[in-house]
mmCIF file of C-alpha atoms in Angstrom:
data_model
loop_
_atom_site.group_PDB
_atom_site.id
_atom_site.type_symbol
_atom_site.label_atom_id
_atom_site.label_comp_id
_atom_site.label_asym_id
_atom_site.label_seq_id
_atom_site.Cartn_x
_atom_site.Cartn_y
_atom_site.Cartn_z
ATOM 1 C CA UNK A 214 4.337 -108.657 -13.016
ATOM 2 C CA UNK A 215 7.498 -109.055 -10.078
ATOM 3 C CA UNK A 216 9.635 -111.703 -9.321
ATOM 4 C CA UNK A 217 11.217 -112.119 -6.501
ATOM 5 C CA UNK A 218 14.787 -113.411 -5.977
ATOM 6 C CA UNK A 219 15.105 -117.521 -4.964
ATOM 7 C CA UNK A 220 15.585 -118.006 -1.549
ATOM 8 C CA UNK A 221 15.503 -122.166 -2.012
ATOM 9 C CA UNK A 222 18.880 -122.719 -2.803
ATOM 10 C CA UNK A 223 18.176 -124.725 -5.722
ATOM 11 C CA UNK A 224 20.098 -124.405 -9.266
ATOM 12 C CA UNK A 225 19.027 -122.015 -11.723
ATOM 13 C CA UNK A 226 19.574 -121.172 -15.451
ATOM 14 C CA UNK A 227 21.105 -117.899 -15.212
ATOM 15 C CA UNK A 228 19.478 -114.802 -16.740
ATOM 16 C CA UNK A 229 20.126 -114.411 -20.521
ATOM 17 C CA UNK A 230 21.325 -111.029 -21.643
ATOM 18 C CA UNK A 231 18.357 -110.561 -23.708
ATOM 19 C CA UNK A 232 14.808 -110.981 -21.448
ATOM 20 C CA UNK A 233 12.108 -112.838 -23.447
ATOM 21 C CA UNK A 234 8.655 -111.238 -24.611
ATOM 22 C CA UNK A 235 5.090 -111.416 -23.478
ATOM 23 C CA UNK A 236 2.480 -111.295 -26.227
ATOM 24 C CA UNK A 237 -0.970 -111.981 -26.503
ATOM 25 C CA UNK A 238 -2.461 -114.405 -28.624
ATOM 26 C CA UNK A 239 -6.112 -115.644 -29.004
ATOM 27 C CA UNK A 240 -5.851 -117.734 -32.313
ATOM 28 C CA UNK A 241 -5.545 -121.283 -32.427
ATOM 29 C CA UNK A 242 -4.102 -120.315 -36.281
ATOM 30 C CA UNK A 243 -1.278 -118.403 -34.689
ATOM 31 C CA UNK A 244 1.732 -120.022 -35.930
ATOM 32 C CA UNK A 245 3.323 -120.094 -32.496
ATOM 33 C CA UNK A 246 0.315 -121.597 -31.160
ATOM 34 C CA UNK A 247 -0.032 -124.114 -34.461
ATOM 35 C CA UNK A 248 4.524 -125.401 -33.765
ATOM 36 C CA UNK A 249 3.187 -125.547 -29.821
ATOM 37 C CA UNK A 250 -0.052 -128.002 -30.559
ATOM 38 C CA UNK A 251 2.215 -129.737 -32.943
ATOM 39 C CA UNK A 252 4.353 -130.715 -30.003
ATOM 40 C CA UNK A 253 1.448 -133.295 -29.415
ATOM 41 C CA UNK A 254 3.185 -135.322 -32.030
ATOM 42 C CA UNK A 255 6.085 -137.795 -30.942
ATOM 43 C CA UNK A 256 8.006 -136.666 -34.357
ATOM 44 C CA UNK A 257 8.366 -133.364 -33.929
ATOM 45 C CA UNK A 258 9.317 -133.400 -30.634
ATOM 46 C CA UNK A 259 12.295 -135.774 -31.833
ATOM 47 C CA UNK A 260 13.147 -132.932 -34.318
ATOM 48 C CA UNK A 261 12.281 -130.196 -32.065
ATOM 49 C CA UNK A 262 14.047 -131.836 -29.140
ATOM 50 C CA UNK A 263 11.001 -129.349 -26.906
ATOM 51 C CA UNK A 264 8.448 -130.910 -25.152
ATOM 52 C CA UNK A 265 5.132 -129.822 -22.962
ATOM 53 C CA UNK A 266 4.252 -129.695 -19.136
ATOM 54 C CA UNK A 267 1.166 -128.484 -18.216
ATOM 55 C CA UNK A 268 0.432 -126.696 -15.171
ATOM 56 C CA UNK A 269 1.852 -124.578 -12.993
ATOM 57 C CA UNK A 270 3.238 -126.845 -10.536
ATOM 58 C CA UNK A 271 5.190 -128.864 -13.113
ATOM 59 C CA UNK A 272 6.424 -125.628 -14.880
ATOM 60 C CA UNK A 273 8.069 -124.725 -11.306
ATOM 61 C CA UNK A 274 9.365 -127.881 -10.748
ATOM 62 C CA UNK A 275 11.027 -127.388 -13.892
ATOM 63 C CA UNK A 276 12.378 -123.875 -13.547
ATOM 64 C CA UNK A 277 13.586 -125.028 -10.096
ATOM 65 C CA UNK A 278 15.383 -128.006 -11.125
ATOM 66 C CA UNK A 279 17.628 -125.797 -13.934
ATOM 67 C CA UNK A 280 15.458 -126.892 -17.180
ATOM 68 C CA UNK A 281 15.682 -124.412 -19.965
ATOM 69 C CA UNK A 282 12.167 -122.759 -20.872
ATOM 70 C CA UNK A 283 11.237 -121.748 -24.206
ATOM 71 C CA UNK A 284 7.778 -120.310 -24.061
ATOM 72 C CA UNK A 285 5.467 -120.197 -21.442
ATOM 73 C CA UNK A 286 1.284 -120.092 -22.129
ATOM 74 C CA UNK A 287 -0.624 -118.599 -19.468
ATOM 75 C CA UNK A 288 -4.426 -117.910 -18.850
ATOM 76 C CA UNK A 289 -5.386 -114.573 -19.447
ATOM 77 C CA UNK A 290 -8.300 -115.772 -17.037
ATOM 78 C CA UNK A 291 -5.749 -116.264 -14.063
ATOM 79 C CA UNK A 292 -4.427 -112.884 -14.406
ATOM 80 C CA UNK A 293 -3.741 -111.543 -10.953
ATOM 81 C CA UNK A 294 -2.637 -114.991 -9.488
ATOM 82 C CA UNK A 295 0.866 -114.352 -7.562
ATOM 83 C CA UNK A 296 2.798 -117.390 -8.104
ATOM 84 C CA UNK A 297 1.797 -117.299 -12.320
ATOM 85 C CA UNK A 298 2.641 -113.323 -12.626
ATOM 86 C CA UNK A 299 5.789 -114.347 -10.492
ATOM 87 C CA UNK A 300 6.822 -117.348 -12.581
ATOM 88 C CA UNK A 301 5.797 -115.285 -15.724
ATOM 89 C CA UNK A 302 8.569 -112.404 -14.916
ATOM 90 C CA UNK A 303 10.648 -115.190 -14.259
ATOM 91 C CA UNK A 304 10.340 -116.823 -17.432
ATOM 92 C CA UNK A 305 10.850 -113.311 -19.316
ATOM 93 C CA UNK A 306 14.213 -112.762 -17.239
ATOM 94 C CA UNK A 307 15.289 -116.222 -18.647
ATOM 95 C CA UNK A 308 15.194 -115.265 -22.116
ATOM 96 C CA UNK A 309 11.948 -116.700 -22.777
ATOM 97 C CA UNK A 310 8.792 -115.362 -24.368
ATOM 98 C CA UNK A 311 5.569 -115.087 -22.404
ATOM 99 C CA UNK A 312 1.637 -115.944 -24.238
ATOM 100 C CA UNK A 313 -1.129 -114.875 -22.648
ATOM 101 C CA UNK A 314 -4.017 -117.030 -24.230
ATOM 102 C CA UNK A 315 -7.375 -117.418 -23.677
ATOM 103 C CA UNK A 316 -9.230 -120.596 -23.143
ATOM 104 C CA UNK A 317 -10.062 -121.979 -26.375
ATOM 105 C CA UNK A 318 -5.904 -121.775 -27.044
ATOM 106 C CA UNK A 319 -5.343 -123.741 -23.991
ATOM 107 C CA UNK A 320 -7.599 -126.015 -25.070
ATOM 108 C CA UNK A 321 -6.439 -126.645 -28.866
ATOM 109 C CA UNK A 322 -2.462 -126.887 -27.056
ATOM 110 C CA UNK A 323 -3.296 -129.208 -24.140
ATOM 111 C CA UNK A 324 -6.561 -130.997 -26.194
ATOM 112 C CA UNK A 325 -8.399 -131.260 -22.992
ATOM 113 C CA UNK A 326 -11.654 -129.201 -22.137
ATOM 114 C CA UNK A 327 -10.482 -127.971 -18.523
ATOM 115 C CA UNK A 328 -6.850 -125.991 -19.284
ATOM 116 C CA UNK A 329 -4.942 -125.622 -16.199
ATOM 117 C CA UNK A 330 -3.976 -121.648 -16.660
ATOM 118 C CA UNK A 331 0.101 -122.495 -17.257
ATOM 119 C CA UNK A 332 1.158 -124.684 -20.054
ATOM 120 C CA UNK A 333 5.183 -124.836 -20.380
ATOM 121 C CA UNK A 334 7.593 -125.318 -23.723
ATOM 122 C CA UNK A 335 10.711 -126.938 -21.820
ATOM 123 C CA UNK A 336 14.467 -128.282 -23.662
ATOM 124 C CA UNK A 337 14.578 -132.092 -23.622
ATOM 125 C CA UNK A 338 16.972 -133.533 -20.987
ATOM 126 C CA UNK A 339 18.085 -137.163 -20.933
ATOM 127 C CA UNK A 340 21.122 -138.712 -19.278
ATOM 128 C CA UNK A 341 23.804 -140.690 -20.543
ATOM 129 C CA UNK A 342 24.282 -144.302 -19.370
ATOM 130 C CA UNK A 343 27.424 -143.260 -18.549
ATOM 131 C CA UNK A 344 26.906 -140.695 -16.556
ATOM 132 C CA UNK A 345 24.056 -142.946 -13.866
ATOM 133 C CA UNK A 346 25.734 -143.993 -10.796
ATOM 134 C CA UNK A 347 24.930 -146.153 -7.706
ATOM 135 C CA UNK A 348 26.815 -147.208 -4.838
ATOM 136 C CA UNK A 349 25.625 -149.014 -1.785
ATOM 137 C CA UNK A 350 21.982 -149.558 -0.988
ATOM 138 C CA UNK A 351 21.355 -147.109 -4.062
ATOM 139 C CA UNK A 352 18.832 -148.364 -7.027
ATOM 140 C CA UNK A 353 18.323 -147.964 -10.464
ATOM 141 C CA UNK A 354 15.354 -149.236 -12.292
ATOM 142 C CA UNK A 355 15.401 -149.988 -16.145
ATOM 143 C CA UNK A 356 12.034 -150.422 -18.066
ATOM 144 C CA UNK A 357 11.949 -152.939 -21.181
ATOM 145 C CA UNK A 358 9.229 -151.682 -23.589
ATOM 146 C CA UNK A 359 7.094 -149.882 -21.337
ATOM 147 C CA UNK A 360 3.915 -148.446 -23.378
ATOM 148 C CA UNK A 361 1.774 -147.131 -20.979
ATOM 149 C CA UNK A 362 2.438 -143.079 -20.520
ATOM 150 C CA UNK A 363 0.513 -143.462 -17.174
ATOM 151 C CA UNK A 364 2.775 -146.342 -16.178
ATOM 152 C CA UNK A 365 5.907 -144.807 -17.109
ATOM 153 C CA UNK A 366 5.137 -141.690 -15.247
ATOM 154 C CA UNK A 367 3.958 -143.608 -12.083
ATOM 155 C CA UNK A 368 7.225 -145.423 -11.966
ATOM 156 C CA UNK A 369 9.248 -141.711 -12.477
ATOM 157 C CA UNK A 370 7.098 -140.121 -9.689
ATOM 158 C CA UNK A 371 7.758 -143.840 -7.638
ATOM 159 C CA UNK A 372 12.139 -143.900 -8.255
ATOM 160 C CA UNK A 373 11.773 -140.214 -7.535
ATOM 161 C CA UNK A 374 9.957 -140.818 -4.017
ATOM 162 C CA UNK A 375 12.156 -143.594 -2.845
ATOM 163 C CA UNK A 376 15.500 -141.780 -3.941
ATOM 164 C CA UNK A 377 16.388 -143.749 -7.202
ATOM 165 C CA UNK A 378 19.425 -142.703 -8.804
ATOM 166 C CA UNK A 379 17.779 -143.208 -12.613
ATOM 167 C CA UNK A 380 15.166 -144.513 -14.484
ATOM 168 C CA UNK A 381 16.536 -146.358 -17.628
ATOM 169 C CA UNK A 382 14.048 -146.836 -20.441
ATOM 170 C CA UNK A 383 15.088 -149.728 -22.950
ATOM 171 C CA UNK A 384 14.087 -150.412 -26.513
ATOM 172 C CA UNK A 385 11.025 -149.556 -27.937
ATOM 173 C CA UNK A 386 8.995 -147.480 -25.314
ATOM 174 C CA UNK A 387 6.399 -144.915 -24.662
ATOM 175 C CA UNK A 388 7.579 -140.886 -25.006
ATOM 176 C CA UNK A 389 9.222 -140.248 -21.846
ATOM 177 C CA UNK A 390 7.915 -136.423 -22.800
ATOM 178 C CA UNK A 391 4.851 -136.708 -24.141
ATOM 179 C CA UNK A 392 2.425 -134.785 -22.375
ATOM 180 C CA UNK A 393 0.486 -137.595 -20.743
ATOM 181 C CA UNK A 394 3.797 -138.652 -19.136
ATOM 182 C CA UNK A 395 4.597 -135.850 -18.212
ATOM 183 C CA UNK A 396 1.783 -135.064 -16.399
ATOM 184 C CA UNK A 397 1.699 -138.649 -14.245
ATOM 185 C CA UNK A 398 4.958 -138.028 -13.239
ATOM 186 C CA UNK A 399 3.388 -135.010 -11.255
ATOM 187 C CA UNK A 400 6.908 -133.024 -11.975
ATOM 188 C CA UNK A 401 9.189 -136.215 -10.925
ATOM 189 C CA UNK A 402 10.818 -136.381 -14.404
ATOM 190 C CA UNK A 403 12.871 -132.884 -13.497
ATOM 191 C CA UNK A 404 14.069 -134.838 -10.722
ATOM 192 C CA UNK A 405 15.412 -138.010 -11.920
ATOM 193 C CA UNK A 406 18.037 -138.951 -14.019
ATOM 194 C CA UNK A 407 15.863 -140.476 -17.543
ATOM 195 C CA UNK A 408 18.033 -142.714 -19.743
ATOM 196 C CA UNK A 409 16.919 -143.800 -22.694
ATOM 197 C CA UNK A 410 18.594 -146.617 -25.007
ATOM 198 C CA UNK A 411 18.519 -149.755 -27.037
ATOM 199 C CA UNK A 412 18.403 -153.179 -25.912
ATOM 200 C CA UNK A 413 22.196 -153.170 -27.227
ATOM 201 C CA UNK A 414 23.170 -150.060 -25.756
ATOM 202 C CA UNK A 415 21.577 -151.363 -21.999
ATOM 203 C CA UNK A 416 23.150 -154.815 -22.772
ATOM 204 C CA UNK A 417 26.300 -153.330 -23.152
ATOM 205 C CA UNK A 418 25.912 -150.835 -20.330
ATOM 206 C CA UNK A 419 25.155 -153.940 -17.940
ATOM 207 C CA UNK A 420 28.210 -155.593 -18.641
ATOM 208 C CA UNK A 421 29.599 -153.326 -16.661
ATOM 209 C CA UNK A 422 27.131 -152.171 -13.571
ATOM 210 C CA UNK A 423 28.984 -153.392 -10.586
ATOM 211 C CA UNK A 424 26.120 -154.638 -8.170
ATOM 212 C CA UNK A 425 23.732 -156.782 -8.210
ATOM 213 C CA UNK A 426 20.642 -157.065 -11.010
ATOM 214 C CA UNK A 427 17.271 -158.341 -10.738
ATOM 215 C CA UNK A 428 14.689 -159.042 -13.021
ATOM 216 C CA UNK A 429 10.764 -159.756 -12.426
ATOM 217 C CA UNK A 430 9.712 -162.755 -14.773
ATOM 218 C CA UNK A 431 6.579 -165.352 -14.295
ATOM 219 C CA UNK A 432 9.049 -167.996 -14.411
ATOM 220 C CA UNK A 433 11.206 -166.398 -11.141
ATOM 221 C CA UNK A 434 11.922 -168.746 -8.632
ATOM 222 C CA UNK A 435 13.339 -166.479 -5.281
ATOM 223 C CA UNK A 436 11.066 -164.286 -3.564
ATOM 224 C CA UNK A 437 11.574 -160.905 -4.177
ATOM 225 C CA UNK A 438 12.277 -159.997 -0.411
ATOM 226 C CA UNK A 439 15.226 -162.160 -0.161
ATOM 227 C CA UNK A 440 17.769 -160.561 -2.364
ATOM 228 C CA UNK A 441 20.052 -158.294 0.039
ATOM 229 C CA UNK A 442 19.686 -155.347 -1.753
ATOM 230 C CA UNK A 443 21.384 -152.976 0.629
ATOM 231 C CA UNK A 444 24.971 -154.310 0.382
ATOM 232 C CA UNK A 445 25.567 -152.888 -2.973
ATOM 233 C CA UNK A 446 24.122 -150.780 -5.558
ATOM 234 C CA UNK A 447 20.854 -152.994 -7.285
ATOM 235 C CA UNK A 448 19.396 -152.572 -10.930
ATOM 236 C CA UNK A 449 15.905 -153.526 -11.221
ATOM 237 C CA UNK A 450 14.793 -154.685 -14.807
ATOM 238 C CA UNK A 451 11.034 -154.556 -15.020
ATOM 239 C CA UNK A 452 9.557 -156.420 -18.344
ATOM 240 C CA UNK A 453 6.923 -154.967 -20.964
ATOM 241 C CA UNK A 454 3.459 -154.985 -19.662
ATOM 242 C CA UNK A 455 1.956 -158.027 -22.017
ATOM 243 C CA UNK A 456 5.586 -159.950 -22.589
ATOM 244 C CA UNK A 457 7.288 -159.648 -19.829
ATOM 245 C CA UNK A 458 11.050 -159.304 -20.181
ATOM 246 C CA UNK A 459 13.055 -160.611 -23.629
ATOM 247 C CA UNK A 460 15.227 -163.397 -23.190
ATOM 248 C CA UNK A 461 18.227 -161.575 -23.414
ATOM 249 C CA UNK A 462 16.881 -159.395 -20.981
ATOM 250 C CA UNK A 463 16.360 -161.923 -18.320
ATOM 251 C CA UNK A 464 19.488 -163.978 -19.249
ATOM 252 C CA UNK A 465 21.362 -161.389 -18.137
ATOM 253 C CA UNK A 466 20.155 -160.846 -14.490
ATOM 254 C CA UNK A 467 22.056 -162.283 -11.933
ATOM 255 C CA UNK A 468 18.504 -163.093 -10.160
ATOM 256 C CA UNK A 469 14.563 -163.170 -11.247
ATOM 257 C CA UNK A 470 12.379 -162.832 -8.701
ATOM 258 C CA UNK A 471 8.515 -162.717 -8.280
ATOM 259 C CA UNK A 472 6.486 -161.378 -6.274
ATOM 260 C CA UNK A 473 3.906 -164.213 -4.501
ATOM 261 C CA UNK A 474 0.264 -163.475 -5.080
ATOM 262 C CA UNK A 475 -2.968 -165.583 -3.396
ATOM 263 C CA UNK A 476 -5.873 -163.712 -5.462
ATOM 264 C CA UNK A 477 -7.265 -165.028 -8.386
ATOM 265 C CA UNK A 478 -5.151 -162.188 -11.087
ATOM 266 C CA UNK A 479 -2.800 -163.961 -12.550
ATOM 267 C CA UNK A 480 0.085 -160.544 -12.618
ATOM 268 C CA UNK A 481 0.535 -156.565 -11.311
ATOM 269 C CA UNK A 482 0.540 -153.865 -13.639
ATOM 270 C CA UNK A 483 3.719 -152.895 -13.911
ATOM 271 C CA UNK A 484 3.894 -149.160 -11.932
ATOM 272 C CA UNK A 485 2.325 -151.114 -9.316
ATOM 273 C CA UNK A 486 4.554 -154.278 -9.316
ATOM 274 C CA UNK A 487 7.855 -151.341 -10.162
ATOM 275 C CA UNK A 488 6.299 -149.807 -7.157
ATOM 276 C CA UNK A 489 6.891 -152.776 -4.928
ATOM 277 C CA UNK A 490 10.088 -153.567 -6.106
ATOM 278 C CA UNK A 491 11.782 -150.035 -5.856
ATOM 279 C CA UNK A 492 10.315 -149.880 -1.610
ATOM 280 C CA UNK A 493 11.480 -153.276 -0.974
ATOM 281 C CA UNK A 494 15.173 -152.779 -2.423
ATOM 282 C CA UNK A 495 15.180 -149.336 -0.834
ATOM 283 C CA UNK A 496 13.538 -150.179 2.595
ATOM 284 C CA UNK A 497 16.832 -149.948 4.808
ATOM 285 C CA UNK A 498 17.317 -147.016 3.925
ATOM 286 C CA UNK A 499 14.078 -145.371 4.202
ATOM 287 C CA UNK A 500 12.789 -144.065 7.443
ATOM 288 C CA UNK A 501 9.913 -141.229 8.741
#
């Protein structure tokens, strides 16, 4: 396996003094492979703080974007494949240990029948409320109770296409890292700031956002074109999928809006409606 130096310009974690290992495993009873598959489980990737992205695209996004690696599975079925060897000897250089697995490991880790040959162990990274900020024409979109994985990563891979400066996820929510969400996001979540806190903690956090917020509720009254989102930064608060947004929630918009419908559905799903929101308060300042 050879790596080749990054040409990109793009931030890396730099080497560790000790390169990682490559081993081969082809037990689903290996206990590395048994504290990987367990990663599966919201709890222990709480008290892990490690979580999975699978496939190879994702695993360079992450390495790209700076994210520390722990362990990286790879096909021994792929072996000969350029950019895996390459990303491989990159991962060793990092500190972190190689597996080359065959299928039915791939399969027990990612529980799906069709593996895609890279599967990677990544550090946790979230973002302190603190630390999100937005200025003019800039948008940040906060998510109250999302629990759709597919949803949540649409709306990552969405704030990360229009240029969002965060995604905020409020209160009792889907895993931002649990591998389903991971893998909607399509490798967006290395490349947008991911809050997540309490209802109090966002509450709190509000009180002091400088710009204008807007909520989507049922009971809106102002189209959701007519805000004028580009003079100053916007938060978008998107409700729960079923309820909508909580009353405190919505009391503490400075505007709900909703977006008009003439079919017979009676509401979006929410990546969709999140979707339309995030183009219409970013559209003067997106162009081909």
């Amino acid at each position: 396996m050879s790596d080749k130096p990054p040409t990109d310009g793009r931030t890396r974690l730099p080497p560790t003094s000790a390169p990682g290992r490559v081993k081969e495993v082809s037990s689903v009873s290996n206990p590395i492979v048994k504290d990987i598959r367990s990663l599966a489980q919201k709890r222990h990737r709480e008290e892990t703080g490690l979580f999975l992205a699978e496939g190879l695209k994702l695993v360079v996004d992450a390495l790209d974007a700076g994210w520390q690696i722990q362990t990286l599975v790879i096909a021994k079925s792929a072996a000969g494949h350029e950019l895996l060897e390459r990303t491989a000897a990159r991962t060793v250089a990092l500190g972190a240990d190689v597996l080359e697995a065959n299928n039915k490991v791939l399969e027990a880790i990612t529980r799906r029948d069709n593996p895609q040959s890279a599967v990677g162990v990544f550090k946790r990274r979230v973002t302190p409320l603190a630390r999100l900020e937005a200025g003019k024409g800039d948008v940040i979109v906060a998510l109250d109770r999302v629990r759709d994985p597919g949803n949540l990563g649409t709306v990552l891979r969405t704030a990360d296409a229009v240029g969002a400066k965060g995604v905020i996820v409020v209160g009792d929510s889907v895993d931002p890292f649990s591998l389903e969400t991971v893998r909607a996001t399509m490798g967006s979540i290395f490349s947008v700031p991911l809050a997540r806190v309490s209802e109090a903690e966002f509450l709190e956090w509000r009180g002091r956002f400088r710009g204008l917020v807007v909520g989507t509720h049922m009971e809106g009254t102002v189209d959701y074109r007519s805000p004028k989102y580009d003079a100053q930064p916007t938060l978008l608060v998107m409700g729960n999928e079923q309820a909508g947004l909580t009353e405190a929630l919505a009391k503490a918009c400075d505007v709900l809006v909703r977006i008009p419908q003439s079919g017979r559905a009676d509401s979006l799903n929410l990546a969709i409606a999140t979707g339309v929101m995030l183009f219409e308060a970013r559209r003067g300042s997106l162009s081909l």
